[in-house]
mmCIF file of N, CA and C in Angstrom:
data_model
loop_
_atom_site.group_PDB
_atom_site.id
_atom_site.type_symbol
_atom_site.label_atom_id
_atom_site.label_comp_id
_atom_site.label_asym_id
_atom_site.label_seq_id
_atom_site.Cartn_x
_atom_site.Cartn_y
_atom_site.Cartn_z
ATOM 1 N N UNK A 579 86.907 79.061 174.759
ATOM 2 C CA UNK A 579 87.833 80.642 173.939
ATOM 3 C C UNK A 579 86.573 80.859 172.633
ATOM 4 N N UNK A 580 86.400 79.947 171.798
ATOM 5 C CA UNK A 580 85.704 80.164 170.439
ATOM 6 C C UNK A 580 84.741 80.994 170.685
ATOM 7 N N UNK A 581 85.097 81.815 169.733
ATOM 8 C CA UNK A 581 83.856 82.862 169.835
ATOM 9 C C UNK A 581 83.953 83.790 168.356
ATOM 10 N N UNK A 582 82.832 84.655 168.699
ATOM 11 C CA UNK A 582 83.001 85.587 166.978
ATOM 12 C C UNK A 582 82.758 86.759 167.451
ATOM 13 N N UNK A 583 83.501 87.645 166.878
ATOM 14 C CA UNK A 583 83.869 89.325 167.278
ATOM 15 C C UNK A 583 83.642 89.829 166.219
ATOM 16 N N UNK A 584 82.284 90.961 166.494
ATOM 17 C CA UNK A 584 82.067 91.993 164.996
ATOM 18 C C UNK A 584 83.014 92.914 165.422
ATOM 19 N N UNK A 585 83.353 93.649 164.465
ATOM 20 C CA UNK A 585 84.492 95.379 165.173
ATOM 21 C C UNK A 585 83.351 96.277 163.823
ATOM 22 N N UNK A 586 83.068 97.154 164.280
ATOM 23 C CA UNK A 586 82.129 98.349 163.299
ATOM 24 C C UNK A 586 82.564 99.517 163.164
ATOM 25 N N UNK A 587 82.978 100.145 162.303
ATOM 26 C CA UNK A 587 83.031 101.452 162.431
ATOM 27 C C UNK A 587 81.680 102.217 161.712
ATOM 28 N N UNK A 588 81.406 103.368 162.664
ATOM 29 C CA UNK A 588 79.575 103.773 161.466
ATOM 30 C C UNK A 588 80.492 104.736 161.196
ATOM 31 N N UNK A 589 80.008 105.136 159.462
ATOM 32 C CA UNK A 589 80.465 106.877 159.877
ATOM 33 C C UNK A 589 79.288 107.662 158.826
ATOM 34 N N UNK A 590 79.051 108.990 159.179
ATOM 35 C CA UNK A 590 78.350 109.908 158.611
ATOM 36 C C UNK A 590 76.919 109.657 159.462
ATOM 37 N N UNK A 591 76.872 109.263 160.668
ATOM 38 C CA UNK A 591 75.528 108.775 161.253
ATOM 39 C C UNK A 591 74.130 109.198 160.860
ATOM 40 N N UNK A 592 73.184 109.578 161.048
ATOM 41 C CA UNK A 592 72.292 110.041 160.547
ATOM 42 C C UNK A 592 71.238 110.055 161.762
ATOM 43 N N UNK A 593 71.329 109.200 163.458
ATOM 44 C CA UNK A 593 71.058 109.097 163.707
ATOM 45 C C UNK A 593 70.367 110.956 164.905
ATOM 46 N N UNK A 594 69.793 110.429 165.668
ATOM 47 C CA UNK A 594 69.271 111.908 166.501
ATOM 48 C C UNK A 594 71.074 112.392 166.981
ATOM 49 N N UNK A 595 71.396 114.000 167.288
ATOM 50 C CA UNK A 595 72.608 114.145 167.735
ATOM 51 C C UNK A 595 72.907 113.220 169.523
ATOM 52 N N UNK A 596 71.717 113.592 170.032
ATOM 53 C CA UNK A 596 71.731 113.361 171.326
ATOM 54 C C UNK A 596 72.011 111.970 171.335
ATOM 55 N N UNK A 597 72.385 110.654 170.930
ATOM 56 C CA UNK A 597 72.618 109.448 170.662
ATOM 57 C C UNK A 597 74.557 109.434 170.444
ATOM 58 N N UNK A 598 74.786 110.313 169.893
ATOM 59 C CA UNK A 598 76.069 110.399 169.744
ATOM 60 C C UNK A 598 76.474 111.400 170.880
ATOM 61 N N UNK A 599 75.885 112.310 171.960
ATOM 62 C CA UNK A 599 76.660 113.579 172.603
ATOM 63 C C UNK A 599 76.430 112.553 174.344
ATOM 64 N N UNK A 600 75.274 111.893 174.285
ATOM 65 C CA UNK A 600 74.873 111.221 175.807
ATOM 66 C C UNK A 600 75.317 110.099 176.068
ATOM 67 N N UNK A 601 75.121 110.664 177.148
ATOM 68 C CA UNK A 601 76.543 109.091 177.743
ATOM 69 C C UNK A 601 74.685 108.441 178.298
ATOM 70 N N UNK A 602 73.934 109.259 179.016
ATOM 71 C CA UNK A 602 72.383 108.627 178.958
ATOM 72 C C UNK A 602 71.417 107.582 177.913
ATOM 73 N N UNK A 603 71.930 108.358 177.104
ATOM 74 C CA UNK A 603 71.664 107.300 175.483
ATOM 75 C C UNK A 603 72.064 106.480 175.199
ATOM 76 N N UNK A 604 73.004 106.570 175.337
ATOM 77 C CA UNK A 604 74.467 105.090 175.276
ATOM 78 C C UNK A 604 74.086 104.488 175.396
ATOM 79 N N UNK A 605 73.652 104.506 177.317
ATOM 80 C CA UNK A 605 73.344 103.652 178.150
ATOM 81 C C UNK A 605 72.565 102.632 177.376
ATOM 82 N N UNK A 606 71.460 103.528 177.338
ATOM 83 C CA UNK A 606 70.137 103.049 177.579
ATOM 84 C C UNK A 606 70.356 101.718 176.363
ATOM 85 N N UNK A 607 70.523 102.640 175.303
ATOM 86 C CA UNK A 607 70.555 101.570 173.727
ATOM 87 C C UNK A 607 71.362 101.039 174.100
ATOM 88 N N UNK A 608 72.795 99.987 174.122
ATOM 89 C CA UNK A 608 73.454 99.035 174.229
ATOM 90 C C UNK A 608 72.619 98.072 175.818
ATOM 91 N N UNK A 609 72.317 98.731 176.643
ATOM 92 C CA UNK A 609 71.442 97.847 177.384
ATOM 93 C C UNK A 609 70.021 97.756 176.967
ATOM 94 N N UNK A 610 69.658 97.742 176.316
ATOM 95 C CA UNK A 610 68.739 97.537 175.743
ATOM 96 C C UNK A 610 68.828 96.359 174.369
ATOM 97 N N UNK A 611 69.848 96.898 174.120
ATOM 98 C CA UNK A 611 70.542 96.246 172.750
ATOM 99 C C UNK A 611 71.042 94.225 173.221
ATOM 100 N N UNK A 612 71.464 94.367 174.495
ATOM 101 C CA UNK A 612 72.143 93.253 175.576
ATOM 102 C C UNK A 612 70.867 92.375 175.815
ATOM 103 N N UNK A 613 70.019 92.876 175.512
ATOM 104 C CA UNK A 613 68.788 91.966 176.639
ATOM 105 C C UNK A 613 68.277 91.238 175.207
ATOM 106 N N UNK A 614 68.927 91.275 174.597
ATOM 107 C CA UNK A 614 68.614 89.958 173.113
ATOM 108 C C UNK A 614 68.567 88.923 173.421
ATOM 109 N N UNK A 615 68.249 87.572 173.246
ATOM 110 C CA UNK A 615 68.037 86.488 173.846
ATOM 111 C C UNK A 615 69.932 86.371 173.314
ATOM 112 N N UNK A 616 70.248 85.178 174.797
ATOM 113 C CA UNK A 616 71.294 84.824 174.008
ATOM 114 C C UNK A 616 72.800 85.359 174.423
ATOM 115 N N UNK A 617 72.771 86.501 175.448
ATOM 116 C CA UNK A 617 73.651 87.772 175.982
ATOM 117 C C UNK A 617 72.966 88.135 177.076
ATOM 118 N N UNK A 618 74.092 88.612 177.850
ATOM 119 C CA UNK A 618 73.268 88.222 179.907
ATOM 120 C C UNK A 618 74.807 89.182 179.979
ATOM 121 N N UNK A 619 73.845 90.751 180.068
ATOM 122 C CA UNK A 619 74.962 91.449 181.225
ATOM 123 C C UNK A 619 74.784 91.862 182.359
ATOM 124 N N UNK A 620 76.495 91.558 182.516
ATOM 125 C CA UNK A 620 76.469 91.104 184.163
ATOM 126 C C UNK A 620 77.723 92.395 185.192
ATOM 127 N N UNK A 621 77.653 93.194 184.264
ATOM 128 C CA UNK A 621 78.054 95.081 184.279
ATOM 129 C C UNK A 621 78.166 96.192 183.536
ATOM 130 N N UNK A 622 78.307 97.204 183.751
ATOM 131 C CA UNK A 622 79.185 98.342 182.731
ATOM 132 C C UNK A 622 79.837 99.082 183.431
ATOM 133 N N UNK A 623 80.011 100.104 182.188
ATOM 134 C CA UNK A 623 80.910 101.338 182.555
ATOM 135 C C UNK A 623 80.392 101.858 181.442
ATOM 136 N N UNK A 624 80.169 103.461 181.693
ATOM 137 C CA UNK A 624 80.145 104.485 180.910
ATOM 138 C C UNK A 624 80.411 105.823 181.239
ATOM 139 N N UNK A 625 81.099 106.407 180.130
ATOM 140 C CA UNK A 625 81.921 108.221 180.535
ATOM 141 C C UNK A 625 81.168 108.547 179.784
ATOM 142 N N UNK A 626 80.724 109.984 180.325
ATOM 143 C CA UNK A 626 80.125 111.036 178.966
ATOM 144 C C UNK A 626 81.663 112.320 178.732
ATOM 145 N N UNK A 627 82.618 112.598 177.941
ATOM 146 C CA UNK A 627 83.110 113.308 177.611
ATOM 147 C C UNK A 627 82.517 114.994 177.425
ATOM 148 N N UNK A 628 83.005 115.823 177.583
ATOM 149 C CA UNK A 628 82.601 117.188 177.693
ATOM 150 C C UNK A 628 81.989 117.524 179.356
ATOM 151 N N UNK A 629 81.042 118.539 179.647
ATOM 152 C CA UNK A 629 80.174 118.408 180.574
ATOM 153 C C UNK A 629 78.832 117.812 180.277
ATOM 154 N N UNK A 630 78.475 118.532 181.050
ATOM 155 C CA UNK A 630 77.004 118.049 180.758
ATOM 156 C C UNK A 630 76.371 119.198 180.902
ATOM 157 N N UNK A 631 76.343 120.655 180.666
ATOM 158 C CA UNK A 631 75.972 121.188 179.397
ATOM 159 C C UNK A 631 76.589 121.873 177.894
ATOM 160 N N UNK A 632 78.001 120.962 177.934
ATOM 161 C CA UNK A 632 78.229 120.854 176.431
ATOM 162 C C UNK A 632 79.013 119.314 176.815
ATOM 163 N N UNK A 633 78.528 118.716 176.183
ATOM 164 C CA UNK A 633 78.571 117.538 176.212
ATOM 165 C C UNK A 633 79.381 116.826 174.783
ATOM 166 N N UNK A 634 80.232 115.850 175.197
ATOM 167 C CA UNK A 634 81.083 116.063 173.878
ATOM 168 C C UNK A 634 81.842 114.051 173.865
ATOM 169 N N UNK A 635 80.330 113.885 173.517
ATOM 170 C CA UNK A 635 80.896 111.973 173.443
ATOM 171 C C UNK A 635 80.734 111.438 174.039
ATOM 172 N N UNK A 636 80.485 110.210 174.016
ATOM 173 C CA UNK A 636 80.810 109.058 175.256
ATOM 174 C C UNK A 636 80.880 107.549 174.953
ATOM 175 N N UNK A 637 81.795 106.987 175.486
ATOM 176 C CA UNK A 637 82.326 105.673 175.514
ATOM 177 C C UNK A 637 81.861 104.650 176.713
ATOM 178 N N UNK A 638 81.088 103.090 176.243
ATOM 179 C CA UNK A 638 80.639 102.077 176.965
ATOM 180 C C UNK A 638 81.267 101.253 176.949
ATOM 181 N N UNK A 639 80.802 100.132 177.728
ATOM 182 C CA UNK A 639 81.092 99.251 178.344
ATOM 183 C C UNK A 639 79.952 98.471 178.667
ATOM 184 N N UNK A 640 79.438 97.383 178.314
ATOM 185 C CA UNK A 640 78.949 96.037 178.871
ATOM 186 C C UNK A 640 79.008 95.082 179.149
ATOM 187 N N UNK A 641 79.834 94.337 180.725
ATOM 188 C CA UNK A 641 80.634 92.787 180.355
ATOM 189 C C UNK A 641 79.416 91.565 179.821
ATOM 190 N N UNK A 642 79.507 91.071 179.428
ATOM 191 C CA UNK A 642 78.660 90.063 179.622
ATOM 192 C C UNK A 642 79.243 88.749 180.016
ATOM 193 N N UNK A 643 78.259 88.322 180.115
ATOM 194 C CA UNK A 643 78.652 86.743 180.990
ATOM 195 C C UNK A 643 79.319 85.568 179.318
ATOM 196 N N UNK A 644 78.494 86.396 177.943
ATOM 197 C CA UNK A 644 79.787 85.715 177.013
ATOM 198 C C UNK A 644 80.817 86.622 176.226
ATOM 199 N N UNK A 645 80.728 87.500 177.198
ATOM 200 C CA UNK A 645 81.885 88.407 176.849
ATOM 201 C C UNK A 645 81.354 89.966 177.119
ATOM 202 N N UNK A 646 82.216 91.385 175.453
ATOM 203 C CA UNK A 646 81.470 91.961 176.157
ATOM 204 C C UNK A 646 81.321 93.014 174.851
ATOM 205 N N UNK A 647 80.995 94.207 175.096
ATOM 206 C CA UNK A 647 80.302 95.013 173.492
ATOM 207 C C UNK A 647 80.931 96.363 174.049
ATOM 208 N N UNK A 648 81.743 97.231 173.649
ATOM 209 C CA UNK A 648 81.794 98.460 173.710
ATOM 210 C C UNK A 648 81.454 99.568 172.482
ATOM 211 N N UNK A 649 81.225 100.888 172.962
ATOM 212 C CA UNK A 649 80.740 101.098 171.959
ATOM 213 C C UNK A 649 81.650 102.662 171.906
ATOM 214 N N UNK A 650 81.803 103.703 171.148
ATOM 215 C CA UNK A 650 82.358 105.247 171.469
ATOM 216 C C UNK A 650 82.219 105.988 170.417
ATOM 217 N N UNK A 651 81.557 106.845 170.865
ATOM 218 C CA UNK A 651 80.698 107.571 169.930
ATOM 219 C C UNK A 651 81.894 108.875 169.420
ATOM 220 N N UNK A 652 81.898 109.550 167.889
ATOM 221 C CA UNK A 652 82.884 110.994 168.197
ATOM 222 C C UNK A 652 81.452 111.717 167.000
ATOM 223 N N UNK A 653 80.783 112.484 168.263
ATOM 224 C CA UNK A 653 79.813 113.217 167.768
ATOM 225 C C UNK A 653 80.591 114.751 166.456
ATOM 226 N N UNK A 654 81.762 114.909 166.842
ATOM 227 C CA UNK A 654 82.682 115.988 165.752
ATOM 228 C C UNK A 654 82.551 115.604 164.986
ATOM 229 N N UNK A 655 82.414 114.095 163.965
ATOM 230 C CA UNK A 655 82.237 113.237 163.097
ATOM 231 C C UNK A 655 81.252 112.241 162.823
ATOM 232 N N UNK A 656 79.787 111.960 163.820
ATOM 233 C CA UNK A 656 79.127 111.972 163.323
ATOM 234 C C UNK A 656 79.562 110.381 163.063
ATOM 235 N N UNK A 657 79.886 109.763 164.100
ATOM 236 C CA UNK A 657 80.937 108.018 163.657
ATOM 237 C C UNK A 657 80.604 106.992 165.297
ATOM 238 N N UNK A 658 80.981 106.535 165.301
ATOM 239 C CA UNK A 658 80.764 105.278 166.045
ATOM 240 C C UNK A 658 82.022 104.325 165.985
ATOM 241 N N UNK A 659 81.926 103.978 166.481
ATOM 242 C CA UNK A 659 83.042 102.248 166.738
ATOM 243 C C UNK A 659 82.335 101.323 168.008
ATOM 244 N N UNK A 660 82.319 100.231 167.173
ATOM 245 C CA UNK A 660 81.513 99.313 168.470
ATOM 246 C C UNK A 660 82.959 97.688 167.905
ATOM 247 N N UNK A 661 82.375 97.528 168.502
ATOM 248 C CA UNK A 661 83.315 95.472 169.040
ATOM 249 C C UNK A 661 82.201 95.031 169.837
ATOM 250 N N UNK A 662 81.882 93.950 169.454
ATOM 251 C CA UNK A 662 81.218 92.983 170.229
ATOM 252 C C UNK A 662 81.586 91.444 170.414
ATOM 253 N N UNK A 663 82.381 90.819 170.966
ATOM 254 C CA UNK A 663 83.284 90.065 171.372
ATOM 255 C C UNK A 663 82.397 88.913 171.674
ATOM 256 N N UNK A 664 81.723 87.957 171.422
ATOM 257 C CA UNK A 664 80.477 86.642 172.390
ATOM 258 C C UNK A 664 81.747 85.449 172.402
ATOM 259 N N UNK A 665 81.544 84.785 173.587
ATOM 260 C CA UNK A 665 82.395 83.330 172.856
ATOM 261 C C UNK A 665 81.156 82.258 173.177
ATOM 262 N N UNK A 666 81.356 81.368 172.759
ATOM 263 C CA UNK A 666 80.559 79.856 172.137
ATOM 264 C C UNK A 666 80.369 78.726 172.754
ATOM 265 N N UNK A 667 80.894 79.346 174.114
ATOM 266 C CA UNK A 667 81.866 77.737 174.968
ATOM 267 C C UNK A 667 80.261 76.536 175.330
ATOM 268 N N UNK A 668 79.435 77.439 175.760
ATOM 269 C CA UNK A 668 78.242 76.378 175.646
ATOM 270 C C UNK A 668 77.232 76.393 175.304
ATOM 271 N N UNK A 669 77.425 77.371 174.062
ATOM 272 C CA UNK A 669 76.270 77.449 172.929
ATOM 273 C C UNK A 669 76.553 78.607 172.173
ATOM 274 N N UNK A 670 75.931 78.379 171.311
ATOM 275 C CA UNK A 670 76.533 79.383 169.561
ATOM 276 C C UNK A 670 75.691 80.771 170.054
ATOM 277 N N UNK A 671 76.242 81.618 170.155
ATOM 278 C CA UNK A 671 76.069 82.737 170.254
ATOM 279 C C UNK A 671 75.867 83.814 169.208
ATOM 280 N N UNK A 672 76.279 83.507 168.162
ATOM 281 C CA UNK A 672 76.730 83.867 166.984
ATOM 282 C C UNK A 672 75.746 84.393 167.056
ATOM 283 N N UNK A 673 74.691 84.166 166.303
ATOM 284 C CA UNK A 673 73.227 84.980 165.793
ATOM 285 C C UNK A 673 72.866 86.103 167.033
ATOM 286 N N UNK A 674 72.603 85.408 168.231
ATOM 287 C CA UNK A 674 72.646 86.777 169.181
ATOM 288 C C UNK A 674 73.143 88.304 168.522
ATOM 289 N N UNK A 675 74.921 87.883 168.954
ATOM 290 C CA UNK A 675 75.549 89.061 168.797
ATOM 291 C C UNK A 675 75.694 89.542 167.771
ATOM 292 N N UNK A 676 74.614 88.074 166.192
ATOM 293 C CA UNK A 676 74.782 89.571 165.091
ATOM 294 C C UNK A 676 74.111 90.222 165.351
ATOM 295 N N UNK A 677 72.754 90.321 165.771
ATOM 296 C CA UNK A 677 71.336 90.576 165.805
ATOM 297 C C UNK A 677 71.298 91.863 166.988
ATOM 298 N N UNK A 678 72.164 91.520 168.048
ATOM 299 C CA UNK A 678 72.825 93.339 168.689
ATOM 300 C C UNK A 678 73.399 93.914 167.573
ATOM 301 N N UNK A 679 74.227 93.153 167.288
ATOM 302 C CA UNK A 679 75.328 94.656 166.480
ATOM 303 C C UNK A 679 74.478 95.320 165.247
ATOM 304 N N UNK A 680 73.552 94.495 164.317
ATOM 305 C CA UNK A 680 72.716 95.386 163.673
ATOM 306 C C UNK A 680 71.367 96.527 164.144
ATOM 307 N N UNK A 681 71.386 95.776 165.748
ATOM 308 C CA UNK A 681 70.516 96.865 166.405
ATOM 309 C C UNK A 681 71.096 98.192 166.718
ATOM 310 N N UNK A 682 72.317 97.910 166.680
ATOM 311 C CA UNK A 682 73.262 99.526 166.671
ATOM 312 C C UNK A 682 73.055 99.850 166.387
ATOM 313 N N UNK A 683 73.701 99.033 165.037
ATOM 314 C CA UNK A 683 74.328 99.945 163.678
ATOM 315 C C UNK A 683 72.521 100.794 163.201
ATOM 316 N N UNK A 684 71.717 99.920 163.540
ATOM 317 C CA UNK A 684 70.114 100.743 162.767
ATOM 318 C C UNK A 684 69.812 101.911 163.892
ATOM 319 N N UNK A 685 70.576 101.606 164.980
ATOM 320 C CA UNK A 685 70.152 102.873 165.654
ATOM 321 C C UNK A 685 71.062 104.087 164.871
ATOM 322 N N UNK A 686 72.109 103.603 164.895
ATOM 323 C CA UNK A 686 72.945 104.961 164.413
ATOM 324 C C UNK A 686 72.765 105.329 162.855
ATOM 325 N N UNK A 687 71.898 104.795 162.739
ATOM 326 C CA UNK A 687 71.458 105.365 160.689
ATOM 327 C C UNK A 687 72.514 105.169 160.077
ATOM 328 N N UNK A 688 74.301 104.360 160.181
ATOM 329 C CA UNK A 688 74.997 105.293 158.830
ATOM 330 C C UNK A 688 75.367 105.859 157.262
ATOM 331 N N UNK A 689 75.615 106.587 157.398
ATOM 332 C CA UNK A 689 75.602 106.723 155.423
ATOM 333 C C UNK A 689 76.285 105.027 155.104
ATOM 334 N N UNK A 690 77.402 105.019 155.886
ATOM 335 C CA UNK A 690 78.850 104.604 155.694
ATOM 336 C C UNK A 690 79.599 103.302 157.133
ATOM 337 N N UNK A 691 79.476 102.163 156.512
ATOM 338 C CA UNK A 691 79.679 101.075 157.243
ATOM 339 C C UNK A 691 81.353 99.901 156.563
ATOM 340 N N UNK A 692 82.107 100.541 158.016
ATOM 341 C CA UNK A 692 82.763 99.076 157.904
ATOM 342 C C UNK A 692 82.999 98.284 158.949
ATOM 343 N N UNK A 693 82.562 97.269 158.464
ATOM 344 C CA UNK A 693 82.607 95.962 159.409
ATOM 345 C C UNK A 693 83.624 94.463 159.196
ATOM 346 N N UNK A 694 83.566 94.224 159.939
ATOM 347 C CA UNK A 694 84.631 92.860 159.876
ATOM 348 C C UNK A 694 83.353 92.087 161.370
ATOM 349 N N UNK A 695 83.756 90.824 160.228
ATOM 350 C CA UNK A 695 83.999 89.568 161.641
ATOM 351 C C UNK A 695 84.749 89.270 161.723
ATOM 352 N N UNK A 696 85.275 88.472 162.781
ATOM 353 C CA UNK A 696 86.237 87.453 163.276
ATOM 354 C C UNK A 696 86.485 86.741 163.947
ATOM 355 N N UNK A 697 86.410 85.083 163.962
ATOM 356 C CA UNK A 697 86.193 84.208 164.599
ATOM 357 C C UNK A 697 87.603 84.084 165.191
ATOM 358 N N UNK A 698 86.952 83.722 166.407
ATOM 359 C CA UNK A 698 88.899 83.512 167.696
ATOM 360 C C UNK A 698 88.612 81.938 168.588
ATOM 361 N N UNK A 699 89.444 81.117 168.309
ATOM 362 C CA UNK A 699 90.026 79.775 169.454
ATOM 363 C C UNK A 699 89.903 78.968 168.475
ATOM 364 N N UNK A 700 90.433 79.781 167.003
ATOM 365 C CA UNK A 700 90.650 78.127 166.738
ATOM 366 C C UNK A 700 89.677 77.011 166.371
ATOM 367 N N UNK A 701 88.859 76.501 166.977
ATOM 368 C CA UNK A 701 88.334 75.102 166.773
ATOM 369 C C UNK A 701 86.994 75.833 165.805
ATOM 370 N N UNK A 702 86.695 75.424 165.052
ATOM 371 C CA UNK A 702 85.011 76.010 164.620
ATOM 372 C C UNK A 702 84.007 74.663 163.556
ATOM 373 N N UNK A 703 84.344 73.843 164.385
ATOM 374 C CA UNK A 703 84.017 72.936 163.979
ATOM 375 C C UNK A 703 82.786 72.790 164.374
ATOM 376 N N UNK A 704 82.498 73.129 165.902
ATOM 377 C CA UNK A 704 81.260 72.772 166.983
ATOM 378 C C UNK A 704 80.446 73.860 166.481
ATOM 379 N N UNK A 705 80.518 75.191 166.101
ATOM 380 C CA UNK A 705 79.937 76.114 165.820
ATOM 381 C C UNK A 705 78.931 76.031 164.767
#
C-alpha cells in the first residue's frame, strides 16, 4: 500500500473553455495523460453535468492498475480539482505520477495552484 498521493486545486484556469465544459475533452486529456510509462489504465467513468447544449462541467475517474486519477471541473469558477494516487508495490511509480500531474496542470493552465503530496503506507525506505 506504499504510494504517492498527489492532490491539487487549480484556480483561474486559462485553458480553452471546452476543456472545463466537455466530458469528451476531459476524458481524452485524462486518458492521454495516463498513457505515460508507469501508469496502466484498466477502467474509466466520466460524467457530463448540465446538458449537451448547455454543459456545466465534467467529472471523471480513470482506474489504474497502480490506483486512480480523479478530475473534477468547475467552469463557472474556472477551477479544477485533481487527485492522482499511485501505489509503489512492485516498482516506484512516483516519477510517472508527478509527470502525469504536471501534464494535467499544464493543460488547464491555472493562474494559481494549491498542491500537496502525501506519502501513503508508512514504509518509505524502499522508495
